[in-house]
GROMACS .gro file of C-alpha atoms in nm:
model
  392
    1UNK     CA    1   2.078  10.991   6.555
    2UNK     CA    2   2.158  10.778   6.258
    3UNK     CA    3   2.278  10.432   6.130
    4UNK     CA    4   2.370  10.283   5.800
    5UNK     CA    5   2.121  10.111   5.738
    6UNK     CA    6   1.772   9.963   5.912
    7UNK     CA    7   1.889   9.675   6.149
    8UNK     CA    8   1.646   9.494   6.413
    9UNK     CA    9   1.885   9.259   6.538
   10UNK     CA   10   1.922   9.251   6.882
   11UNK     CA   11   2.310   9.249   6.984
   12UNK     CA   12   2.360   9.016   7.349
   13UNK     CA   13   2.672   9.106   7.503
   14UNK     CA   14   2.791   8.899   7.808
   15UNK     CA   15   2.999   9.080   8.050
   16UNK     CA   16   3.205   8.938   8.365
   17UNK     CA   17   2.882   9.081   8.600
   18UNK     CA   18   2.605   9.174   8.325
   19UNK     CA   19   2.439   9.106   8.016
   20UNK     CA   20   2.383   9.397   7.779
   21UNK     CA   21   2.146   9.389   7.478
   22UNK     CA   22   2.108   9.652   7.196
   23UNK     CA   23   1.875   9.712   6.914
   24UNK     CA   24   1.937   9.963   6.668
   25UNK     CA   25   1.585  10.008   6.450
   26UNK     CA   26   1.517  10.278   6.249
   27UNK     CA   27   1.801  10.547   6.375
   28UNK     CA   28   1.642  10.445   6.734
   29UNK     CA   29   1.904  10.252   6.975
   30UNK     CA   30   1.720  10.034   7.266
   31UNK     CA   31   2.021   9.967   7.487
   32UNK     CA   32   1.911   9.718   7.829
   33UNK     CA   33   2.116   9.557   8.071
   34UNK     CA   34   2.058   9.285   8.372
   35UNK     CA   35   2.293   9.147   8.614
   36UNK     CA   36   2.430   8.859   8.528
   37UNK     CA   37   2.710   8.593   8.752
   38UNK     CA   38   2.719   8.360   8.493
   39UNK     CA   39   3.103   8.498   8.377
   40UNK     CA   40   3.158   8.594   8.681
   41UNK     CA   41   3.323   8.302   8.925
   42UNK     CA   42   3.455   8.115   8.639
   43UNK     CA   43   3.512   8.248   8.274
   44UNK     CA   44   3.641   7.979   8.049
   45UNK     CA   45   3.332   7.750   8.208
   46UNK     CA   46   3.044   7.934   8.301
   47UNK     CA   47   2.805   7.872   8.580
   48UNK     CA   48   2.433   7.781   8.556
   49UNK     CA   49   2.226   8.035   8.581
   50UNK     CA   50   2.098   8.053   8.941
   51UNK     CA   51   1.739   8.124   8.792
   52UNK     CA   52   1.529   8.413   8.691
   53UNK     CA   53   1.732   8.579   8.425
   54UNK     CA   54   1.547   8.425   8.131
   55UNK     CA   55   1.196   8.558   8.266
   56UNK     CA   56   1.378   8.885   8.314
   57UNK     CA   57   1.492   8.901   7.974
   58UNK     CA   58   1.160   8.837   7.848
   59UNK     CA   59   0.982   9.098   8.107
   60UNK     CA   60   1.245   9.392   7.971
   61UNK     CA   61   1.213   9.313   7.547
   62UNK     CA   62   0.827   9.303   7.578
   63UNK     CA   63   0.821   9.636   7.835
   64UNK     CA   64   1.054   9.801   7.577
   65UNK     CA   65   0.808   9.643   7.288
   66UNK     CA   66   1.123   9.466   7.121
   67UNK     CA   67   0.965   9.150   6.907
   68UNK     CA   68   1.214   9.060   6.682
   69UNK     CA   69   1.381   8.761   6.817
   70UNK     CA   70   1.738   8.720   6.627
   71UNK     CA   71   2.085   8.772   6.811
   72UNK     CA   72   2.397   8.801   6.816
   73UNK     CA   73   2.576   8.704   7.070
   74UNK     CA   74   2.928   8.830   7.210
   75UNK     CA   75   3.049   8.624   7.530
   76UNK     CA   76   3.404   8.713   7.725
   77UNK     CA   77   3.735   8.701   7.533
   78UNK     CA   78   3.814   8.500   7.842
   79UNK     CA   79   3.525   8.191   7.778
   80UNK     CA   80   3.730   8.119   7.462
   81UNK     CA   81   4.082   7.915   7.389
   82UNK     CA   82   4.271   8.073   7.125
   83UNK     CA   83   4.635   7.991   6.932
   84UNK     CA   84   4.807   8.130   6.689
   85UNK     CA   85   4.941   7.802   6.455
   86UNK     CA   86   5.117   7.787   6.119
   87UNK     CA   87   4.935   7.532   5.806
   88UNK     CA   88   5.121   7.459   5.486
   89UNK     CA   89   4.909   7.502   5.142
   90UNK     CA   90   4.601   7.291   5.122
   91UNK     CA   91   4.307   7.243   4.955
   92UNK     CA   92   4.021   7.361   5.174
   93UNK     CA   93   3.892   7.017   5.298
   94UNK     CA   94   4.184   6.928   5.419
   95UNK     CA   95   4.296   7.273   5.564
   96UNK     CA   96   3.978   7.255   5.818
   97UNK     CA   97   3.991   6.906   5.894
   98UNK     CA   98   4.386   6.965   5.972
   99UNK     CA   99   4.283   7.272   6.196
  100UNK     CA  100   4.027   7.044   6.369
  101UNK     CA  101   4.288   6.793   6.474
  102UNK     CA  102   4.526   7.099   6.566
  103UNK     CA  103   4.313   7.257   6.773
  104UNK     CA  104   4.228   6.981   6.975
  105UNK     CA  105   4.577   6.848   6.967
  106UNK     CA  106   4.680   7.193   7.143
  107UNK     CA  107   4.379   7.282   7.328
  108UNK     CA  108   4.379   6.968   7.528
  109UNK     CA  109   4.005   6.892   7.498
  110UNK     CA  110   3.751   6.649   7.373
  111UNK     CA  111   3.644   6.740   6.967
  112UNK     CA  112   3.301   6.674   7.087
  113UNK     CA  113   3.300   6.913   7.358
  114UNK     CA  114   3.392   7.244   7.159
  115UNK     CA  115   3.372   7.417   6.852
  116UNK     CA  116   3.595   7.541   6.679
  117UNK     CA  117   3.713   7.818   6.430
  118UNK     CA  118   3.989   7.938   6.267
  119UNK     CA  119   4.049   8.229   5.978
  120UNK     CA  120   4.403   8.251   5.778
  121UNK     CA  121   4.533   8.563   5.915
  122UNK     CA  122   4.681   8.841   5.666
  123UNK     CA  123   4.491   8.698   5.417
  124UNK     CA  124   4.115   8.944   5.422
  125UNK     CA  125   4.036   9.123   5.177
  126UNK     CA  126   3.957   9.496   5.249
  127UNK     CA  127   3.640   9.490   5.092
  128UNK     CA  128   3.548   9.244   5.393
  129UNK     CA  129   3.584   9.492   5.665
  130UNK     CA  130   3.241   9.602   5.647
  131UNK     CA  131   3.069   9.350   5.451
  132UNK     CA  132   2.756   9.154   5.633
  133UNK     CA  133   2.827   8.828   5.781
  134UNK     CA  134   2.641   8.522   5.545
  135UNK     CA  135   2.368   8.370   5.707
  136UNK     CA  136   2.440   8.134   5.924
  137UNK     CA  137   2.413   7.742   5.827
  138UNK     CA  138   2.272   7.532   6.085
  139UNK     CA  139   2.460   7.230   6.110
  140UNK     CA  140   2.389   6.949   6.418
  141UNK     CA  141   2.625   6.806   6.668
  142UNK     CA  142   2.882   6.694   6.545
  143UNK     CA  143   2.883   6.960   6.252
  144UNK     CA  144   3.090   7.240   6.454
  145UNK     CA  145   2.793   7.470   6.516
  146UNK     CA  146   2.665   7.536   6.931
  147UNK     CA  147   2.472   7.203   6.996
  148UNK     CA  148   2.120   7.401   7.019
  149UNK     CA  149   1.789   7.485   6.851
  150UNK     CA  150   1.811   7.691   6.536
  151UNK     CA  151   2.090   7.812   6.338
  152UNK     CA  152   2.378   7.919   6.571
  153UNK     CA  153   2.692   7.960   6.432
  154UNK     CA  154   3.033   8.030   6.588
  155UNK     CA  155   3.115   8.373   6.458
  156UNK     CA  156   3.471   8.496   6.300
  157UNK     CA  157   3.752   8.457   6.557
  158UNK     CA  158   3.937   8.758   6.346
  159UNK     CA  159   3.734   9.064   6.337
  160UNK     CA  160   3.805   9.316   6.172
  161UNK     CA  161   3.629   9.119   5.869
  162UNK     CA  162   3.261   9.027   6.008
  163UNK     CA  163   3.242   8.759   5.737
  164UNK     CA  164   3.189   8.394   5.878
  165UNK     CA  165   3.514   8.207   5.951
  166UNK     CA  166   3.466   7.827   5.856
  167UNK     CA  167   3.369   7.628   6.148
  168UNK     CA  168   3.601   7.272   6.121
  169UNK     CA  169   3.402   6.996   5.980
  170UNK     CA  170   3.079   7.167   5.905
  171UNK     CA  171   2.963   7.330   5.590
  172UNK     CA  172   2.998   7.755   5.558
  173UNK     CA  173   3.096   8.040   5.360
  174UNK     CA  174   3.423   7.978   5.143
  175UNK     CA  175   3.694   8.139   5.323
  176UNK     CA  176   4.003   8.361   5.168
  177UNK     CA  177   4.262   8.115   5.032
  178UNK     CA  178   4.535   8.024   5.247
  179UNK     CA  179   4.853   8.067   5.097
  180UNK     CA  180   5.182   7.892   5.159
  181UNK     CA  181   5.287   7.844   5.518
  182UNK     CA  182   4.971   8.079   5.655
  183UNK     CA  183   4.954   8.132   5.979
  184UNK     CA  184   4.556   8.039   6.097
  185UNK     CA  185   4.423   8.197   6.451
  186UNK     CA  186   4.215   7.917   6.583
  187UNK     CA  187   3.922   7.983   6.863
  188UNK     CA  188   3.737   7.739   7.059
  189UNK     CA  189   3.449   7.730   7.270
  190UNK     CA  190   3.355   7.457   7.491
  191UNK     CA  191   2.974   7.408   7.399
  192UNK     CA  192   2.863   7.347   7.767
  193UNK     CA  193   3.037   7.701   7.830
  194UNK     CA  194   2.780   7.818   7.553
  195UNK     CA  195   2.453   7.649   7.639
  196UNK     CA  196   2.490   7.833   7.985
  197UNK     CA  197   2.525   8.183   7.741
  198UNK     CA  198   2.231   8.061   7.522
  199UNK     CA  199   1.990   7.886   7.749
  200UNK     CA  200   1.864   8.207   7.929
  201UNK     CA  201   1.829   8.348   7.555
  202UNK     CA  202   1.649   8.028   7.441
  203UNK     CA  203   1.417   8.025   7.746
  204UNK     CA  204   1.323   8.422   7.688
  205UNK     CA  205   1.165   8.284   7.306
  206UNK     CA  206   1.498   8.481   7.166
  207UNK     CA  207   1.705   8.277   6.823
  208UNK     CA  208   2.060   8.303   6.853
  209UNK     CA  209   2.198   8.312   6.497
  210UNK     CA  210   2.604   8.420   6.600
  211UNK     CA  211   2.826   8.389   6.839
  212UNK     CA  212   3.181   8.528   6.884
  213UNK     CA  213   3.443   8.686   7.115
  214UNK     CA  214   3.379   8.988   7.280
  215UNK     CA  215   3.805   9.120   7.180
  216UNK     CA  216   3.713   9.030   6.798
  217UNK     CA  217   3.347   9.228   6.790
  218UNK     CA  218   3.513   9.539   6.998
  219UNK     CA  219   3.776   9.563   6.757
  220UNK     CA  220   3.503   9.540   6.475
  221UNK     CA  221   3.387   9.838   6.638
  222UNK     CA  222   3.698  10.035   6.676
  223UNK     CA  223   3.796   9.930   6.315
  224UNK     CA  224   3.452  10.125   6.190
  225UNK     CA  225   3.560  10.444   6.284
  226UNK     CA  226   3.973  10.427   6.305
  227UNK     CA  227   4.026  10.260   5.952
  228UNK     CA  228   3.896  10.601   5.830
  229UNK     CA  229   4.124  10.863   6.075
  230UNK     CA  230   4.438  10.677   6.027
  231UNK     CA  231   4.694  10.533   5.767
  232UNK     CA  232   4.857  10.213   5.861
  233UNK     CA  233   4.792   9.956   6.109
  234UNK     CA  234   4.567   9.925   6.406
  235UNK     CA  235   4.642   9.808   6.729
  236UNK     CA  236   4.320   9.682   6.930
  237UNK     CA  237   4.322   9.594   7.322
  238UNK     CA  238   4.026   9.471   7.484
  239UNK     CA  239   4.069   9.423   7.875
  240UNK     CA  240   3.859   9.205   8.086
  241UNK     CA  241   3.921   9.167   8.493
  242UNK     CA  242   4.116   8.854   8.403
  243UNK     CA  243   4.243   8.876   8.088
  244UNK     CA  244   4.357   9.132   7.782
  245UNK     CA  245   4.301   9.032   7.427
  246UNK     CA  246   4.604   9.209   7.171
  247UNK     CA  247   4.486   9.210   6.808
  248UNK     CA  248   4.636   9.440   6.511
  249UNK     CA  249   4.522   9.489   6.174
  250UNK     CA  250   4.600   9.683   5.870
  251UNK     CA  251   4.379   9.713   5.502
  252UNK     CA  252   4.094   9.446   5.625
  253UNK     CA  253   4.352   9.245   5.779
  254UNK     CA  254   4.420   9.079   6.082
  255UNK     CA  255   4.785   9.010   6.101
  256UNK     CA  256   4.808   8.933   6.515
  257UNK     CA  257   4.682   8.778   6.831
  258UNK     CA  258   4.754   8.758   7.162
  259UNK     CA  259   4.601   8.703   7.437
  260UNK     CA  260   4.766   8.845   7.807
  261UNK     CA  261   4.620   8.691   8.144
  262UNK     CA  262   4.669   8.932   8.465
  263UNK     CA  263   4.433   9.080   8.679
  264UNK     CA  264   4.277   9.418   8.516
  265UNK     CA  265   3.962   9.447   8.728
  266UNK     CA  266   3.882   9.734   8.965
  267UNK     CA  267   4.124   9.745   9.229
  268UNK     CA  268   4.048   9.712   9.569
  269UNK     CA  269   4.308   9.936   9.802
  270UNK     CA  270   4.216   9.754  10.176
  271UNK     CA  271   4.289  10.054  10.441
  272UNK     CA  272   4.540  10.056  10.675
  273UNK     CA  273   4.543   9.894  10.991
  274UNK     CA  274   4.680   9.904  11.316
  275UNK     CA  275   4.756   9.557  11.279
  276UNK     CA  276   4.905   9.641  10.910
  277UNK     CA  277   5.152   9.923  11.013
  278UNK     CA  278   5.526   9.837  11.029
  279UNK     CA  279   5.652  10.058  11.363
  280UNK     CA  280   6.001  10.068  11.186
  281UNK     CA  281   5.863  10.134  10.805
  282UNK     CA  282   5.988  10.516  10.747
  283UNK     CA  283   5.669  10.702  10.600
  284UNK     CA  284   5.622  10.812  10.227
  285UNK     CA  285   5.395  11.046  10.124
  286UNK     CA  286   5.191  10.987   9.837
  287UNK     CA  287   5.046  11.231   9.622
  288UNK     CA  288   4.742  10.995   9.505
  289UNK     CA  289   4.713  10.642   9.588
  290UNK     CA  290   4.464  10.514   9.408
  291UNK     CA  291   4.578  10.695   9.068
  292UNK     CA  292   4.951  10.563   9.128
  293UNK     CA  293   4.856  10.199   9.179
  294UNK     CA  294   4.650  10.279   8.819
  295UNK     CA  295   4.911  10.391   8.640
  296UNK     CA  296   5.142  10.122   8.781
  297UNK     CA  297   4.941   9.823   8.711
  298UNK     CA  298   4.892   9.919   8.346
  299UNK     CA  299   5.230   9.918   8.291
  300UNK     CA  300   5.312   9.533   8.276
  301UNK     CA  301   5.025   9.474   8.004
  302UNK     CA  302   5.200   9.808   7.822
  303UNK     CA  303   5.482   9.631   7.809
  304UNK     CA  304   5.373   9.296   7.681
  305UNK     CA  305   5.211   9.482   7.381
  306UNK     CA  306   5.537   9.659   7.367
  307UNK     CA  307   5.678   9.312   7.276
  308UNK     CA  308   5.412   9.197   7.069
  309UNK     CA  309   5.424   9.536   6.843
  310UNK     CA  310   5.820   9.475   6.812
  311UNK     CA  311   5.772   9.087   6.726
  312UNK     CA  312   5.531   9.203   6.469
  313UNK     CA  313   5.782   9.485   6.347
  314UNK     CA  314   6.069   9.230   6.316
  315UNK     CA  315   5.846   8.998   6.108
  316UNK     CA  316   5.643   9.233   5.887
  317UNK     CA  317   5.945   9.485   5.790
  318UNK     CA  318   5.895   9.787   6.027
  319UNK     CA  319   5.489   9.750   6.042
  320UNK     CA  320   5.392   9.993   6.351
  321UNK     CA  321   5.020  10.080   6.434
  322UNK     CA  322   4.897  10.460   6.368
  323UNK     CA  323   4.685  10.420   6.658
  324UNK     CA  324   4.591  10.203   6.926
  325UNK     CA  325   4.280  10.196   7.077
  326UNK     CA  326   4.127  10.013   7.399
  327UNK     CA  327   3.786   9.828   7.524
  328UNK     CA  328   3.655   9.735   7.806
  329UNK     CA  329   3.544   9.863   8.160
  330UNK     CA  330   3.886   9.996   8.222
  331UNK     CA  331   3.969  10.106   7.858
  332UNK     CA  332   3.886  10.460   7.948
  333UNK     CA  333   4.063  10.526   8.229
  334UNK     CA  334   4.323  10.817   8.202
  335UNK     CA  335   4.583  10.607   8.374
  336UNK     CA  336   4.589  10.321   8.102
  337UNK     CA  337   4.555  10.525   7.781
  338UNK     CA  338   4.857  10.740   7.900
  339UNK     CA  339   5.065  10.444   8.016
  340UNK     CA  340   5.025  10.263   7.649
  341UNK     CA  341   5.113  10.585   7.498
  342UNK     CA  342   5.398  10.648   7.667
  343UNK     CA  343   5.551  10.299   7.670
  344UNK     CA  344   5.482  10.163   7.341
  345UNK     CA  345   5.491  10.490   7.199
  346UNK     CA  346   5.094  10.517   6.981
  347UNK     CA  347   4.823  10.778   7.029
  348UNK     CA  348   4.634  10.534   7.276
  349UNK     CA  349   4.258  10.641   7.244
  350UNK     CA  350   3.932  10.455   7.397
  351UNK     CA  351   3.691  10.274   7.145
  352UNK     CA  352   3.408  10.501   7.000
  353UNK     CA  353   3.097  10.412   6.857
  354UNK     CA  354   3.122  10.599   6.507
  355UNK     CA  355   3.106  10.468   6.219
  356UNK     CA  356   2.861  10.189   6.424
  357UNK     CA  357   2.597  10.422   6.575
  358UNK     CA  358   2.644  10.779   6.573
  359UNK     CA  359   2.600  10.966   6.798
  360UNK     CA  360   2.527  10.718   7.077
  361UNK     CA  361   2.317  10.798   7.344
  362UNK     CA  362   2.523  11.026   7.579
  363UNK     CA  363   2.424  10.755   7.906
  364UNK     CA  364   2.578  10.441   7.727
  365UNK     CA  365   2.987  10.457   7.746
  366UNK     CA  366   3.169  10.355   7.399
  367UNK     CA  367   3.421  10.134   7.566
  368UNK     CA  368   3.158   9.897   7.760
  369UNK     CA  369   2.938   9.859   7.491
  370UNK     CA  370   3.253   9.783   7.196
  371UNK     CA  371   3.098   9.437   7.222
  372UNK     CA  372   2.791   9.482   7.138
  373UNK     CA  373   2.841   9.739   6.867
  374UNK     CA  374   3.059   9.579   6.709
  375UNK     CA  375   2.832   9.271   6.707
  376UNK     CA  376   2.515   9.531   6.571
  377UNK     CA  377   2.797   9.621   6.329
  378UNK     CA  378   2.793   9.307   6.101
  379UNK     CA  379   2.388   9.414   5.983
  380UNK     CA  380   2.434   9.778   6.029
  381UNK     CA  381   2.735   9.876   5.801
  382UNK     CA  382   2.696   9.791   5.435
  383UNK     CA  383   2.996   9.671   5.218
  384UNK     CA  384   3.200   9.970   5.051
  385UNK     CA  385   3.164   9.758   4.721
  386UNK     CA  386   2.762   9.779   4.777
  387UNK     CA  387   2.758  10.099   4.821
  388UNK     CA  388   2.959  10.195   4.527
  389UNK     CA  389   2.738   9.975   4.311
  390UNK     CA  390   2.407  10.176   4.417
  391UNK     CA  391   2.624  10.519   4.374
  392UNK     CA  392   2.706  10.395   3.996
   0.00000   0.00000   0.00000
């Protein structure tokens, strides 16, 4: 088992029911996971932990003798506000204190209850795609970073790049210059949503030092291993029980956004009842129940990122994805990868973890740990550019 490089960052991942952490050290990969409800009733708010997870996070890094104490952390596409909005040329000062105002203008909340990011999209470099992210710059209150002890940052709202996005009205990283009339993908968190994420972590003696969207790390992670198997664009969809996250890229890129609401968790089929049974209803057989209401319910998010592939073909001159690939709980289920194929017409394929961690451990499954691995990704994969400068 191998990695790129030596990495003892511990990656949290947030899902709708657990939290996942992984620690790749040394070609060894430590991957945990707790339950966890604090996604789970309400995902663009959070809940308060009910209690104990904190001392259970502790309990599981010291029984599993992990003592670094960095992370990054990945929380549900769905605990985040995103847009897609257009900015004229700017210098950069002004560009994030216009994206500020725009964000909050559109988002409908208070500036000093979120943070917010925003990247010019089609503007990365390719030599970003695997670059590490800069360290993060710690920045108070009313500086854009999570309102919290140490250095947490909110991480890039457009991975593929792992690189920092600027976080309005604080100092960062320089960004990729905007050019005329770029089109900027803004993300926001409300910061109440992320103390209930980073309190547990805080409480367990852990230092958050990132946190992004669980869509933009996945499709870090898919980017790893199908920027090197395909020419041409990606297309990346993350699903979550209450929401799908549509993102394509192309040479470091990301050119698109979207995010789809619906209901994608497990279904529930309730069994008939007496009470249930129409006495004049003529029967139907059905071959398989539960893999025909699959297939069917896949096929209103295939064709929404139908449309969104043809909106980006009409405005990019005839730019179609080589491949699209999926994330999530679902994202390997038979009936969604075959009902994206045939609809929007790409080799649909679930997320795998090479080119992040390879092999991975035969127990953990690609497409719920995307998050996560893509998150590990940012201190495990060095920059192309590096490595050709230690090769010379």
């Amino acid at each position: 088992m191998g990695s790129r490089r030596h990495s003892s960052l511990i990656a949290v991942d947030y899902g709708s029911a657990t939290v996942r952490l992984l620690q790749v050290e040394a070609g060894h990969v430590t991957a945990l996971e707790l339950p966890c409800e604090i996604f789970a009733a309400d995902p663009m708010n959070g809940s308060d932990d009910p209690g104990g997870l904190a001392e259970d996070l502790e309990r599981l890094l010291r029984e599993n003798g992990i003592r670094n104490t960095r992370c990054a952390v990945t929380l549900p596409a769905s605990a985040f506000l995103v847009d897609t909005v257009p900015m004229p040329e700017l210098d950069e000062e002004e560009r994030l204190e216009s994206l500020a105002v725009e964000a909050v203008d559109r988002f409908g909340v208070d500036p000093n209850e979120v943070t917010v990011a925003a990247l010019p999209l089609r503007v990365a470099s390719a030599a970003d795609i695997a670059s590490p992210a800069p360290a993060s710059t710690p920045a108070g209150p009313t500086g854009g970073a999570v309102s919290a002890p140490g250095p947490v940052a909110l991480a890039p709202p457009a991975a593929p790049a792992p690189s920092s996005a600027p976080i309005a009205n604080a100092p960062s990283s320089p960004a990729p210059a905007a050019t005329p009339g770029t089109e900027h993908l803004l993300i926001a968190v409300r910061r109440s949503t992320a103390m209930r994420a980073l309190d547990p972590l805080l409480r367990a003696k852990l230092v958050p030092v990132r946190l992004e969207s669980a869509a933009l790390a996945g499709l870090r992670t898919a980017w790893c291993h199908w920027s090197r198997q395909v020419d041409g664009a990606i297309a990346f969809v993350h699903v979550e029980p209450t929401m799908a996250a549509m993102l394509l890229a192309r040479d470091g890129e990301l050119l698109f956004h979207r995010a789809i609401a619906g209901s994608f968790g497990v279904p529930r089929v309730a069994p008939a009842t007496s009470d249930s049974v129409d006495p004049d209803a003529i029967p139907v057989e059905v071959r398989s129940l539960g893999a025909d209401r699959r297939a069917f319910r896949w096929s209103g998010l295939a064709d929404e990122i139908l449309q969104c592939l043809r909106y980006v073909e009409r405005r990019s001159a005839g730019q179609w994805p080589a491949a699209l690939v999926t994330s999530g709980p679902c994202a390997g289920q038979v009936e969604l990868l075959a009902t994206l194929e045939s609809i929007c017409g790409v080799p649909s394929h679930a997320v795998t973890a090479a080119g992040v961690v390879d092999p991975l451990p035969a127990t953990l499954s690609p497409s719920i740990w995307a998050a996560a691995l893509g998150s590990a990704a940012v201190d495990l994969v060095a920059a192309p550019a590096e490595r050709e400068r230690r090769a010379a």
